[in-house]
Amino acid sequence: MRQDADAGTGKGGPAGVTGAGGGDMLRGMASLTKGTENRPASPSAVPLEPGEAIPRPYPPLWLLALVTFSGTLAMHIFVPALPSAARSLGVGAGAMQGAITFYLIGLACGQLFYGPLADRFGRRPVLISGLMLYTFAGFVALFAPGIGSLSVARFFQALGGCAGLALGRAMVRDTAEPQAAASRLALLNLMVSAGPGLAPALGGALVALFDWRAIFGLLAAVGLGLLLLCWRRLPETGQMRTGIRAGHVMRDYLRLLRSPAFLGFTLGGACTTTSMYGFISASPFIFVNELHRPVQEVGLYLAVMVLGLSAGSLVASRLVRRSGIDRVMIGASLAGLLGACLFLGVVLSGHMSVALIMPPLVLFTFGSGMASPMALTRAISVNPAVIGSAAGLYGCAQMGWGALCSALVAIGGDPAVGAGLVLVGGCAIGQMGFWIAGRSRRATASRDADAR
């Protein structure tokens, strides 16, 4: 099939994206993603060959970035409010870090279901349903009277928010081949990573100006706005599969889990990227309690770290065309491991300061920003027939690892030491995962060559 089959103009899409409005939207999309793909004339100008599939329209990359970002926004924006919420609800630091862990568990669990549901019913209706749950849970959290009800509301907020995490990336892969998808995912990651850099600063400002509950009012409003945008502007990109049953879903998951390549890329991507959540959940207590910085500065330090993610994603989107996905991924993982080791060394030296810990942390996030889109592209490309399920399983592994890292840091005596150990261990395991995946791909390529 020609490349233009993936670069449709909106014909055959849902209401709201066809006709002149859809053409304007897609022309804007083309300008946003200029340079990421070589896109020939539109299918409306080139007749389809007999039996060729109707082209699927490109969804706006900025909208995919927003829905993907919304899932983690609710976690990042709440981080600076943890000490304030703990005092208000009369609980300790560990219990409030548990609220982050519950959110990550919700993100992990939800993605196991969104992938298969999206493969069966389409990306668009499933994503809109998730945004409805995200918005409703935000309103419930706004009025939660205690830590128990808040944690439950956060869990369901995560279940809704993870729809964007799983399906936003799958919709990119739906409409591009692996090399082009890696470039577009890097751009998507760049847009998304800018959000968590701003979110903690915004959360700190809301706590200082109003109250920690104002954060959930804002999140509910964001969910409602995204719901309206997706209803009007989001086309369907998936090819719906009929007759999917629970047994089929389990078969797809087992097939993926039996693939050493998928396991390696997923393990590597999860450990390299979301080990950072262990540090994020501990960051208010590290900066405020150990380094004696005001709570308003926590968001600024996290924003500086996220600059590393953004820079890594930007560099990856350029390097992947020249160096290839695998080289960029391995080099990025090694850079992240070096940054994690340097951070742990500073903590163990007993001379911890903001000036000494920030450069290693930025190096770590730079490596994570480069490795993340590469690992994701490889993982969900292992079996193109179940991209949605692969994206969901990958996202589940990411958030499950993030929840584990957050819990491990919370039970430790010193949050800085715990965060350092989690970062180093995560990067080391991630590097091992990439090695397993690379070895599996080389063995498969060798068998295919021998068969020919």
CSV table of C-alpha atoms in Angstrom, one decimal:
chain,number,residue,atom,x,y,z
A,1,MET,CA,0.0,0.0,0.0
A,2,ARG,CA,1.2,3.5,-0.8
A,3,GLN,CA,2.4,5.8,2.0
A,4,ASP,CA,-0.6,8.1,1.2
A,5,ALA,CA,-2.9,5.5,2.4
A,6,ASP,CA,-1.8,6.5,5.9
A,7,ALA,CA,-2.0,10.2,5.2
A,8,GLY,CA,-5.7,10.6,4.5
A,9,THR,CA,-7.5,13.8,4.2
A,10,GLY,CA,-10.4,12.9,6.4
A,11,LYS,CA,-12.7,11.1,4.0
A,12,GLY,CA,-14.4,8.4,5.8
A,13,GLY,CA,-13.8,9.9,9.2
A,14,PRO,CA,-16.5,10.7,11.7
A,15,ALA,CA,-18.7,13.7,11.7
A,16,GLY,CA,-17.0,16.9,12.4
A,17,VAL,CA,-13.8,16.2,10.5
A,18,THR,CA,-15.1,15.7,7.0
A,19,GLY,CA,-15.6,18.3,4.3
A,20,ALA,CA,-14.0,21.8,4.3
A,21,GLY,CA,-13.6,21.8,8.1
A,22,GLY,CA,-11.7,18.5,8.0
A,23,GLY,CA,-9.5,19.7,5.2
A,24,ASP,CA,-8.6,22.8,7.2
A,25,MET,CA,-7.8,20.7,10.2
A,26,LEU,CA,-5.6,18.3,8.3
A,27,ARG,CA,-3.8,21.1,6.5
A,28,GLY,CA,-3.0,22.5,9.9
A,29,MET,CA,-1.9,19.1,11.0
A,30,ALA,CA,0.5,18.9,8.0
A,31,SER,CA,2.1,22.2,9.0
A,32,LEU,CA,2.5,21.0,12.6
A,33,THR,CA,4.2,17.8,11.5
A,34,LYS,CA,6.2,19.2,8.6
A,35,GLY,CA,9.4,17.3,8.2
A,36,THR,CA,8.3,14.2,10.1
A,37,GLU,CA,7.0,12.3,7.0
A,38,ASN,CA,7.2,12.4,3.3
A,39,ARG,CA,3.6,12.7,2.4
A,40,PRO,CA,2.6,12.5,-1.3
A,41,ALA,CA,-0.6,13.8,-2.9
A,42,SER,CA,-3.8,13.2,-1.0
A,43,PRO,CA,-5.8,10.1,-1.8
A,44,SER,CA,-8.6,12.2,-3.1
A,45,ALA,CA,-6.3,13.1,-6.0
A,46,VAL,CA,-4.8,9.6,-6.5
A,47,PRO,CA,-7.3,6.8,-7.3
A,48,LEU,CA,-7.2,3.8,-5.0
A,49,GLU,CA,-6.1,0.5,-6.4
A,50,PRO,CA,-8.6,-2.4,-6.4
A,51,GLY,CA,-8.8,-3.8,-2.9
A,52,GLU,CA,-6.8,-1.0,-1.3
A,53,ALA,CA,-8.0,0.2,2.1
A,54,ILE,CA,-9.7,3.6,2.5
A,55,PRO,CA,-7.0,6.0,3.9
A,56,ARG,CA,-7.2,6.8,7.6
A,57,PRO,CA,-7.1,10.5,8.5
A,58,TYR,CA,-4.3,12.0,10.6
A,59,PRO,CA,-5.6,13.2,14.0
A,60,PRO,CA,-4.1,16.6,15.1
A,61,LEU,CA,-0.8,15.9,16.9
A,62,TRP,CA,-1.5,18.8,19.3
A,63,LEU,CA,-4.8,17.1,20.4
A,64,LEU,CA,-3.1,13.7,20.8
A,65,ALA,CA,-0.5,15.5,22.9
A,66,LEU,CA,-3.2,17.0,25.1
A,67,VAL,CA,-5.1,13.8,25.7
A,68,THR,CA,-1.9,11.9,26.3
A,69,PHE,CA,-0.6,14.6,28.7
A,70,SER,CA,-3.9,14.7,30.6
A,71,GLY,CA,-3.3,11.2,32.1
A,72,THR,CA,-0.1,12.2,33.9
A,73,LEU,CA,-1.1,15.8,34.5
A,74,ALA,CA,-3.3,14.8,37.5
A,75,MET,CA,-0.2,13.2,39.1
A,76,HIS,CA,2.4,15.9,38.4
A,77,ILE,CA,0.2,18.8,39.3
A,78,PHE,CA,-0.6,17.3,42.7
A,79,VAL,CA,3.0,16.6,43.7
A,80,PRO,CA,3.7,20.1,45.3
A,81,ALA,CA,0.4,19.8,47.2
A,82,LEU,CA,1.4,16.6,49.1
A,83,PRO,CA,2.7,18.3,52.3
A,84,SER,CA,-0.3,20.7,52.4
A,85,ALA,CA,-2.9,17.9,51.7
A,86,ALA,CA,-1.2,15.7,54.4
A,87,ARG,CA,-1.6,18.5,57.0
A,88,SER,CA,-5.2,19.2,55.9
A,89,LEU,CA,-6.3,15.5,56.0
A,90,GLY,CA,-4.2,14.7,59.2
A,91,VAL,CA,-2.1,12.0,57.6
A,92,GLY,CA,1.6,11.4,57.3
A,93,ALA,CA,4.0,11.7,54.3
A,94,GLY,CA,3.8,8.0,53.5
A,95,ALA,CA,0.0,8.0,53.2
A,96,MET,CA,0.1,11.0,50.8
A,97,GLN,CA,2.8,9.3,48.7
A,98,GLY,CA,0.3,6.4,48.6
A,99,ALA,CA,-2.1,8.6,46.8
A,100,ILE,CA,0.4,8.9,44.0
A,101,THR,CA,0.9,5.2,44.1
A,102,PHE,CA,-2.9,4.6,43.8
A,103,TYR,CA,-3.0,6.9,40.8
A,104,LEU,CA,-0.2,5.0,39.1
A,105,ILE,CA,-1.9,1.7,39.8
A,106,GLY,CA,-5.1,3.0,38.2
A,107,LEU,CA,-3.0,4.1,35.1
A,108,ALA,CA,-1.5,0.7,34.9
A,109,CYS,CA,-4.7,-1.3,35.3
A,110,GLY,CA,-6.8,0.8,32.9
A,111,GLN,CA,-4.4,0.4,30.0
A,112,LEU,CA,-4.8,-3.4,29.9
A,113,PHE,CA,-8.5,-2.8,29.0
A,114,TYR,CA,-8.3,0.3,26.8
A,115,GLY,CA,-6.1,-1.4,24.2
A,116,PRO,CA,-8.4,-4.4,23.4
A,117,LEU,CA,-11.6,-2.2,23.7
A,118,ALA,CA,-10.1,0.2,21.2
A,119,ASP,CA,-9.2,-2.6,18.8
A,120,ARG,CA,-12.8,-3.8,19.0
A,121,PHE,CA,-14.9,-0.6,19.1
A,122,GLY,CA,-12.4,2.0,17.7
A,123,ARG,CA,-10.1,4.5,19.2
A,124,ARG,CA,-12.5,7.5,19.3
A,125,PRO,CA,-15.5,6.2,21.3
A,126,VAL,CA,-13.2,4.5,23.9
A,127,LEU,CA,-11.1,7.6,24.3
A,128,ILE,CA,-14.2,9.8,24.8
A,129,SER,CA,-15.6,7.4,27.4
A,130,GLY,CA,-12.3,7.5,29.3
A,131,LEU,CA,-12.3,11.3,29.3
A,132,MET,CA,-15.9,11.3,30.8
A,133,LEU,CA,-14.7,9.1,33.7
A,134,TYR,CA,-11.6,11.3,34.2
A,135,THR,CA,-13.8,14.4,34.4
A,136,PHE,CA,-16.3,12.9,36.8
A,137,ALA,CA,-13.6,11.6,39.1
A,138,GLY,CA,-12.0,15.0,39.2
A,139,PHE,CA,-15.3,16.5,40.6
A,140,VAL,CA,-15.5,13.7,43.2
A,141,ALA,CA,-11.9,14.3,44.3
A,142,LEU,CA,-12.6,18.0,44.7
A,143,PHE,CA,-15.0,17.2,47.5
A,144,ALA,CA,-13.3,14.2,49.1
A,145,PRO,CA,-13.5,14.4,52.9
A,146,GLY,CA,-10.6,12.1,53.7
A,147,ILE,CA,-7.6,10.2,52.4
A,148,GLY,CA,-9.6,7.1,51.7
A,149,SER,CA,-12.2,8.7,49.5
A,150,LEU,CA,-9.5,10.8,47.9
A,151,SER,CA,-7.5,7.7,47.0
A,152,VAL,CA,-10.5,6.0,45.5
A,153,ALA,CA,-11.4,9.1,43.4
A,154,ARG,CA,-7.7,9.3,42.3
A,155,PHE,CA,-7.8,5.6,41.2
A,156,PHE,CA,-10.9,6.2,39.0
A,157,GLN,CA,-9.5,9.5,37.8
A,158,ALA,CA,-6.4,7.5,36.6
A,159,LEU,CA,-8.6,4.8,35.0
A,160,GLY,CA,-10.1,7.5,32.9
A,161,GLY,CA,-6.9,9.4,32.2
A,162,CYS,CA,-5.0,6.4,31.0
A,163,ALA,CA,-7.2,6.2,28.0
A,164,GLY,CA,-5.3,9.1,26.6
A,165,LEU,CA,-1.9,7.5,27.5
A,166,ALA,CA,-2.7,4.3,25.8
A,167,LEU,CA,-4.7,5.5,22.8
A,168,GLY,CA,-3.0,8.7,21.9
A,169,ARG,CA,0.3,6.9,21.1
A,170,ALA,CA,-1.6,4.0,19.4
A,171,MET,CA,-3.3,6.6,17.1
A,172,VAL,CA,0.1,7.9,16.0
A,173,ARG,CA,1.2,4.4,15.2
A,174,ASP,CA,-2.1,3.7,13.3
A,175,THR,CA,-1.2,6.4,10.7
A,176,ALA,CA,2.5,5.9,10.2
A,177,GLU,CA,5.1,3.3,9.5
A,178,PRO,CA,7.7,2.5,12.2
A,179,GLN,CA,10.4,5.0,11.2
A,180,ALA,CA,7.9,7.8,10.7
A,181,ALA,CA,6.1,6.8,13.8
A,182,ALA,CA,9.3,7.1,15.9
A,183,SER,CA,9.8,10.6,14.7
A,184,ARG,CA,6.1,11.6,15.3
A,185,LEU,CA,6.2,9.9,18.7
A,186,ALA,CA,9.3,11.8,19.6
A,187,LEU,CA,7.5,15.1,18.7
A,188,LEU,CA,4.4,13.9,20.7
A,189,ASN,CA,6.7,13.1,23.6
A,190,LEU,CA,8.3,16.6,23.3
A,191,MET,CA,4.8,18.2,23.5
A,192,VAL,CA,3.7,16.0,26.4
A,193,SER,CA,6.9,16.4,28.4
A,194,ALA,CA,6.5,20.2,28.4
A,195,GLY,CA,3.3,19.7,30.4
A,196,PRO,CA,4.7,17.9,33.4
A,197,GLY,CA,7.4,20.6,33.6
A,198,LEU,CA,4.7,23.3,33.9
A,199,ALA,CA,2.2,21.2,36.0
A,200,PRO,CA,4.1,21.1,39.3
A,201,ALA,CA,4.7,24.9,39.1
A,202,LEU,CA,1.1,25.4,38.4
A,203,GLY,CA,0.1,23.1,41.3
A,204,GLY,CA,2.4,25.0,43.7
A,205,ALA,CA,0.9,28.3,42.6
A,206,LEU,CA,-2.7,27.0,43.1
A,207,VAL,CA,-1.8,25.7,46.6
A,208,ALA,CA,-0.2,29.1,47.5
A,209,LEU,CA,-3.1,31.2,46.1
A,210,PHE,CA,-6.1,29.0,47.0
A,211,ASP,CA,-6.0,25.5,48.5
A,212,TRP,CA,-4.9,22.0,47.4
A,213,ARG,CA,-8.5,21.2,46.4
A,214,ALA,CA,-8.4,23.9,43.7
A,215,ILE,CA,-6.1,21.5,41.7
A,216,PHE,CA,-9.0,19.0,41.3
A,217,GLY,CA,-11.3,21.7,40.1
A,218,LEU,CA,-8.8,22.6,37.4
A,219,LEU,CA,-8.4,19.0,36.4
A,220,ALA,CA,-12.2,18.5,36.1
A,221,ALA,CA,-12.3,21.6,33.9
A,222,VAL,CA,-9.4,20.3,31.7
A,223,GLY,CA,-11.2,16.9,31.3
A,224,LEU,CA,-14.4,18.7,30.2
A,225,GLY,CA,-12.6,20.8,27.7
A,226,LEU,CA,-10.7,17.8,26.2
A,227,LEU,CA,-14.0,15.9,26.0
A,228,LEU,CA,-15.5,18.7,23.9
A,229,LEU,CA,-12.4,19.0,21.7
A,230,CYS,CA,-12.3,15.2,21.0
A,231,TRP,CA,-16.0,15.1,20.3
A,232,ARG,CA,-15.6,17.7,17.5
A,233,ARG,CA,-12.0,17.2,16.2
A,234,LEU,CA,-10.9,13.6,16.7
A,235,PRO,CA,-11.2,11.2,13.7
A,236,GLU,CA,-11.2,7.5,14.0
A,237,THR,CA,-7.8,5.9,13.1
A,238,GLY,CA,-8.1,2.3,14.0
A,239,GLN,CA,-9.4,-0.7,12.0
A,240,MET,CA,-12.1,-2.2,14.2
A,241,ARG,CA,-12.0,-5.9,14.7
A,242,THR,CA,-15.3,-7.7,15.1
A,243,GLY,CA,-16.0,-10.7,17.4
A,244,ILE,CA,-13.3,-9.9,20.0
A,245,ARG,CA,-13.9,-11.9,23.2
A,246,ALA,CA,-12.1,-12.1,26.5
A,247,GLY,CA,-10.4,-15.2,25.3
A,248,HIS,CA,-9.1,-13.4,22.2
A,249,VAL,CA,-7.8,-10.5,24.4
A,250,MET,CA,-6.0,-13.0,26.6
A,251,ARG,CA,-4.6,-14.7,23.6
A,252,ASP,CA,-3.3,-11.4,22.2
A,253,TYR,CA,-1.6,-10.6,25.5
A,254,LEU,CA,-0.1,-14.0,25.9
A,255,ARG,CA,1.2,-13.8,22.3
A,256,LEU,CA,2.9,-10.5,23.2
A,257,LEU,CA,4.2,-11.8,26.5
A,258,ARG,CA,5.8,-14.8,24.8
A,259,SER,CA,7.7,-12.5,22.5
A,260,PRO,CA,11.2,-11.8,23.9
A,261,ALA,CA,11.5,-8.7,21.7
A,262,PHE,CA,8.2,-7.2,23.1
A,263,LEU,CA,9.2,-8.1,26.7
A,264,GLY,CA,12.7,-6.6,26.3
A,265,PHE,CA,11.5,-3.3,24.7
A,266,THR,CA,8.7,-3.0,27.2
A,267,LEU,CA,10.9,-3.8,30.2
A,268,GLY,CA,13.6,-1.4,28.9
A,269,GLY,CA,11.2,1.4,28.1
A,270,ALA,CA,9.3,1.1,31.4
A,271,CYS,CA,12.3,1.0,33.7
A,272,THR,CA,14.3,3.7,31.8
A,273,THR,CA,11.4,6.2,31.8
A,274,THR,CA,9.1,5.7,34.8
A,275,SER,CA,11.7,5.1,37.4
A,276,MET,CA,11.6,8.9,37.6
A,277,TYR,CA,8.2,8.6,39.3
A,278,GLY,CA,9.9,7.3,42.4
A,279,PHE,CA,11.9,10.6,42.6
A,280,ILE,CA,8.8,12.7,41.7
A,281,SER,CA,6.8,11.3,44.6
A,282,ALA,CA,9.6,11.9,47.0
A,283,SER,CA,10.7,15.3,45.6
A,284,PRO,CA,8.6,17.6,48.0
A,285,PHE,CA,10.1,15.9,51.0
A,286,ILE,CA,13.6,16.0,49.5
A,287,PHE,CA,13.5,19.6,48.6
A,288,VAL,CA,11.4,20.9,51.4
A,289,ASN,CA,12.4,18.7,54.4
A,290,GLU,CA,16.0,17.9,53.6
A,291,LEU,CA,17.1,20.8,51.5
A,292,HIS,CA,14.9,23.4,53.3
A,293,ARG,CA,13.5,25.0,50.1
A,294,PRO,CA,10.0,26.6,50.0
A,295,VAL,CA,7.2,24.4,48.5
A,296,GLN,CA,6.7,26.9,45.6
A,297,GLU,CA,10.2,26.0,44.3
A,298,VAL,CA,9.5,22.3,44.0
A,299,GLY,CA,7.6,22.8,40.8
A,300,LEU,CA,10.4,24.9,39.4
A,301,TYR,CA,13.0,22.1,40.1
A,302,LEU,CA,10.8,19.5,38.5
A,303,ALA,CA,10.3,21.8,35.5
A,304,VAL,CA,14.0,22.0,35.0
A,305,MET,CA,14.2,18.2,35.1
A,306,VAL,CA,11.5,18.0,32.4
A,307,LEU,CA,13.5,20.3,30.2
A,308,GLY,CA,15.8,17.3,30.0
A,309,LEU,CA,12.9,15.2,28.8
A,310,SER,CA,11.9,17.8,26.2
A,311,ALA,CA,15.5,18.2,25.0
A,312,GLY,CA,15.9,14.4,24.7
A,313,SER,CA,12.8,14.0,22.7
A,314,LEU,CA,13.8,16.8,20.4
A,315,VAL,CA,17.3,15.3,19.8
A,316,ALA,CA,15.8,11.8,19.3
A,317,SER,CA,13.4,13.1,16.6
A,318,ARG,CA,16.4,14.4,14.7
A,319,LEU,CA,18.9,11.6,15.4
A,320,VAL,CA,16.6,8.7,14.6
A,321,ARG,CA,16.7,9.4,10.8
A,322,ARG,CA,20.5,9.3,10.7
A,323,SER,CA,21.5,6.8,13.4
A,324,GLY,CA,18.4,4.5,13.5
A,325,ILE,CA,16.1,3.6,16.3
A,326,ASP,CA,18.2,1.0,18.1
A,327,ARG,CA,21.4,3.1,18.4
A,328,VAL,CA,19.6,6.1,19.7
A,329,MET,CA,17.7,3.9,22.2
A,330,ILE,CA,20.8,2.2,23.6
A,331,GLY,CA,22.9,5.4,23.8
A,332,ALA,CA,20.0,7.2,25.5
A,333,SER,CA,19.6,4.5,28.1
A,334,LEU,CA,23.3,4.6,28.9
A,335,ALA,CA,23.1,8.4,29.4
A,336,GLY,CA,20.2,7.9,31.8
A,337,LEU,CA,22.1,5.3,33.8
A,338,LEU,CA,25.1,7.6,34.1
A,339,GLY,CA,22.9,10.5,35.4
A,340,ALA,CA,21.3,8.1,37.9
A,341,CYS,CA,24.7,6.9,39.2
A,342,LEU,CA,25.9,10.5,39.6
A,343,PHE,CA,22.8,11.5,41.5
A,344,LEU,CA,23.2,8.5,43.9
A,345,GLY,CA,26.8,9.4,44.4
A,346,VAL,CA,26.0,12.9,45.4
A,347,VAL,CA,23.4,11.7,47.9
A,348,LEU,CA,25.7,9.2,49.5
A,349,SER,CA,28.5,11.7,49.7
A,350,GLY,CA,26.6,13.7,52.3
A,351,HIS,CA,27.0,17.0,50.5
A,352,MET,CA,23.6,17.1,48.8
A,353,SER,CA,22.5,20.5,47.5
A,354,VAL,CA,20.2,21.7,44.7
A,355,ALA,CA,23.2,22.8,42.6
A,356,LEU,CA,24.8,19.3,42.9
A,357,ILE,CA,21.8,17.1,42.4
A,358,MET,CA,20.1,18.9,39.5
A,359,PRO,CA,22.7,18.3,36.7
A,360,PRO,CA,22.7,14.5,37.2
A,361,LEU,CA,18.9,14.5,37.3
A,362,VAL,CA,18.7,16.5,34.1
A,363,LEU,CA,21.1,14.1,32.4
A,364,PHE,CA,18.9,11.2,33.6
A,365,THR,CA,15.7,12.8,32.1
A,366,PHE,CA,17.5,13.7,28.9
A,367,GLY,CA,18.3,10.0,28.4
A,368,SER,CA,14.7,9.1,29.3
A,369,GLY,CA,13.3,11.6,26.8
A,370,MET,CA,15.5,10.1,24.0
A,371,ALA,CA,14.8,6.4,24.9
A,372,SER,CA,11.1,6.6,25.5
A,373,PRO,CA,9.7,7.0,21.9
A,374,MET,CA,12.3,4.6,20.5
A,375,ALA,CA,11.3,1.8,23.0
A,376,LEU,CA,7.6,2.5,22.5
A,377,THR,CA,7.9,2.3,18.7
A,378,ARG,CA,9.8,-1.0,18.8
A,379,ALA,CA,7.4,-2.5,21.3
A,380,ILE,CA,4.1,-1.7,19.6
A,381,SER,CA,5.6,-2.7,16.2
A,382,VAL,CA,6.3,-6.3,17.2
A,383,ASN,CA,2.8,-7.3,16.0
A,384,PRO,CA,1.0,-4.7,13.9
A,385,ALA,CA,-2.3,-6.7,14.2
A,386,VAL,CA,-2.7,-5.8,17.9
A,387,ILE,CA,-1.2,-2.3,18.1
A,388,GLY,CA,-3.8,-1.2,20.6
A,389,SER,CA,-3.3,-4.1,22.9
A,390,ALA,CA,0.5,-3.7,22.7
A,391,ALA,CA,0.2,0.0,23.5
A,392,GLY,CA,-2.0,-0.8,26.5
A,393,LEU,CA,0.3,-3.6,27.8
A,394,TYR,CA,3.3,-1.3,27.3
A,395,GLY,CA,1.6,1.5,29.2
A,396,CYS,CA,0.6,-0.9,32.0
A,397,ALA,CA,4.2,-2.0,32.4
A,398,GLN,CA,5.3,1.7,32.5
A,399,MET,CA,2.8,2.8,35.1
A,400,GLY,CA,3.1,-0.5,37.1
A,401,TRP,CA,6.8,0.1,37.3
A,402,GLY,CA,6.3,3.7,38.3
A,403,ALA,CA,3.9,2.6,41.1
A,404,LEU,CA,6.4,0.1,42.4
A,405,CYS,CA,9.2,2.7,42.4
A,406,SER,CA,6.9,5.2,44.2
A,407,ALA,CA,6.0,2.6,46.8
A,408,LEU,CA,9.7,1.5,47.3
A,409,VAL,CA,10.8,5.1,47.9
A,410,ALA,CA,7.9,5.7,50.3
A,411,ILE,CA,8.8,2.8,52.6
A,412,GLY,CA,12.5,3.8,52.9
A,413,GLY,CA,13.9,5.9,55.7
A,414,ASP,CA,15.7,8.5,53.6
A,415,PRO,CA,13.7,9.6,50.5
A,416,ALA,CA,16.8,10.8,48.7
A,417,VAL,CA,18.7,7.6,49.1
A,418,GLY,CA,15.6,5.6,48.1
A,419,ALA,CA,15.1,7.7,45.0
A,420,GLY,CA,18.7,7.3,44.0
A,421,LEU,CA,18.7,3.5,44.4
A,422,VAL,CA,15.4,3.3,42.4
A,423,LEU,CA,16.8,5.4,39.5
A,424,VAL,CA,20.0,3.3,39.3
A,425,GLY,CA,18.3,0.0,39.6
A,426,GLY,CA,15.6,1.0,37.0
A,427,CYS,CA,18.2,2.1,34.4
A,428,ALA,CA,20.3,-1.0,34.9
A,429,ILE,CA,17.2,-3.3,34.5
A,430,GLY,CA,16.2,-1.3,31.4
A,431,GLN,CA,19.5,-1.7,29.8
A,432,MET,CA,19.3,-5.4,30.3
A,433,GLY,CA,15.8,-5.4,28.7
A,434,PHE,CA,17.1,-3.6,25.6
A,435,TRP,CA,19.9,-6.2,25.3
A,436,ILE,CA,17.4,-9.0,25.5
A,437,ALA,CA,15.2,-7.4,22.8
A,438,GLY,CA,18.1,-6.7,20.5
A,439,ARG,CA,19.4,-10.2,20.7
A,440,SER,CA,15.9,-11.6,19.9
A,441,ARG,CA,15.5,-9.3,16.9
A,442,ARG,CA,18.9,-10.4,15.5
A,443,ALA,CA,18.1,-14.0,16.0
A,444,THR,CA,14.8,-13.6,14.2
A,445,ALA,CA,16.4,-11.7,11.3
A,446,SER,CA,19.0,-14.5,11.0
A,447,ARG,CA,16.3,-17.2,10.9
A,448,ASP,CA,14.4,-15.3,8.3
A,449,ALA,CA,17.6,-14.9,6.2
A,450,ASP,CA,18.3,-18.6,6.4
A,451,ALA,CA,14.7,-19.4,5.4
A,452,ARG,CA,15.1,-17.3,2.2
